[in-house]
Amino acid sequence: MESISIDFAGITLMLALGFRHGLDPDHIAVIDSLTMHHHGIKSSFGKWSGTLFALGHGIVITIVSVIFSFIGSSAISNTWILSVLEWVPVILLYLVGFMNLKSLLSKTSEYKVQGWRFRFIPKKLLNSKSAFSIVLTGVLFALVFDTVTQAAAWGYAASLEGGISIALVMGLVFSVGMIATDTIDGRILYSILNKTDNKSTIISYRKWIGWCIVSMTYFIAIYKTLNTFSPQVQLSETAYTLVGALFFLSIVFIYAYIAIKTKCTKLI
């Protein structure tokens, strides 16, 4: 399993992973649903749906990571368990990348972000009026198998490198990246809904995000695969920084382009 240290490269990697996780197709699908629902009922929480969802999600990820760093290798010493922790998220990255690429390349004009967890969230929770329900939705999402295994893997890696403090920092940095993208995603959609009822504008926005999802997903999945089979395939600190910056700038460019196109200059 790839080690993670609390140096600049490690922090940059976790931040980049947080940015990418914030663009998880299931995140976008849920944030779309929550934002549209709260916008429709004139709730003041509509514009903060992405933030509240990611907050609940990040709390669980950080807690799970810290717990596994505390119990350490004694709890997950079996080779097959380590393999599951390492490979489940990677396999699901390939699956999600394929689903979205297929949808983007289809001949239909309407593109919907493709994910697999959205269907497990109770409709009653999605249709609630409270801010707590949005946070709880994020919590439930984090308890789904691949997210828990990923956080557990980080916790195990942290137990090898330095323990609870590293796991805590990893979880918090990851959460910051995720909260940033989910917040902006929710805010820009809320602003678009306020400014226009043109469905094609929202579809265009989603297609741009879709290509960003596909590129990020495949890059991380392929890199993790290569690193597992060939540990010498390791990005340098500079490379980590550049990759993280590229992901972030790509997201900023998409949001800025749509904001200018729809004249939604007041997003945050």
XYZ file of C-alpha atoms in Angstrom, residues 28-43 45-50 126-128 185-194:
35
model
C -23.075 16.173 -7.975
C -26.301 14.204 -8.398
C -27.227 14.639 -4.731
C -26.213 18.300 -4.616
C -28.293 18.900 -7.756
C -31.296 17.286 -6.099
C -30.848 19.091 -2.781
C -30.193 22.479 -4.387
C -33.172 22.241 -6.731
C -35.437 21.058 -3.906
C -34.455 23.828 -1.492
C -34.534 26.423 -4.275
C -38.049 25.288 -5.147
C -39.335 25.657 -1.579
C -37.512 28.997 -1.169
C -35.303 27.614 1.600
C -30.246 26.488 2.812
C -30.440 25.950 -0.958
C -27.306 27.906 -1.749
C -25.376 26.008 0.944
C -26.486 22.487 0.036
C -23.049 21.556 -1.298
C -33.635 14.416 0.127
C -36.996 16.197 0.355
C -36.576 17.416 3.933
C -20.922 23.462 -7.388
C -23.985 24.089 -5.245
C -23.618 27.868 -5.383
C -23.235 28.072 -9.147
C -26.226 25.794 -9.733
C -28.293 27.868 -7.294
C -27.259 31.043 -9.120
C -28.106 29.524 -12.511
C -31.550 28.546 -11.205
C -32.069 32.132 -10.021
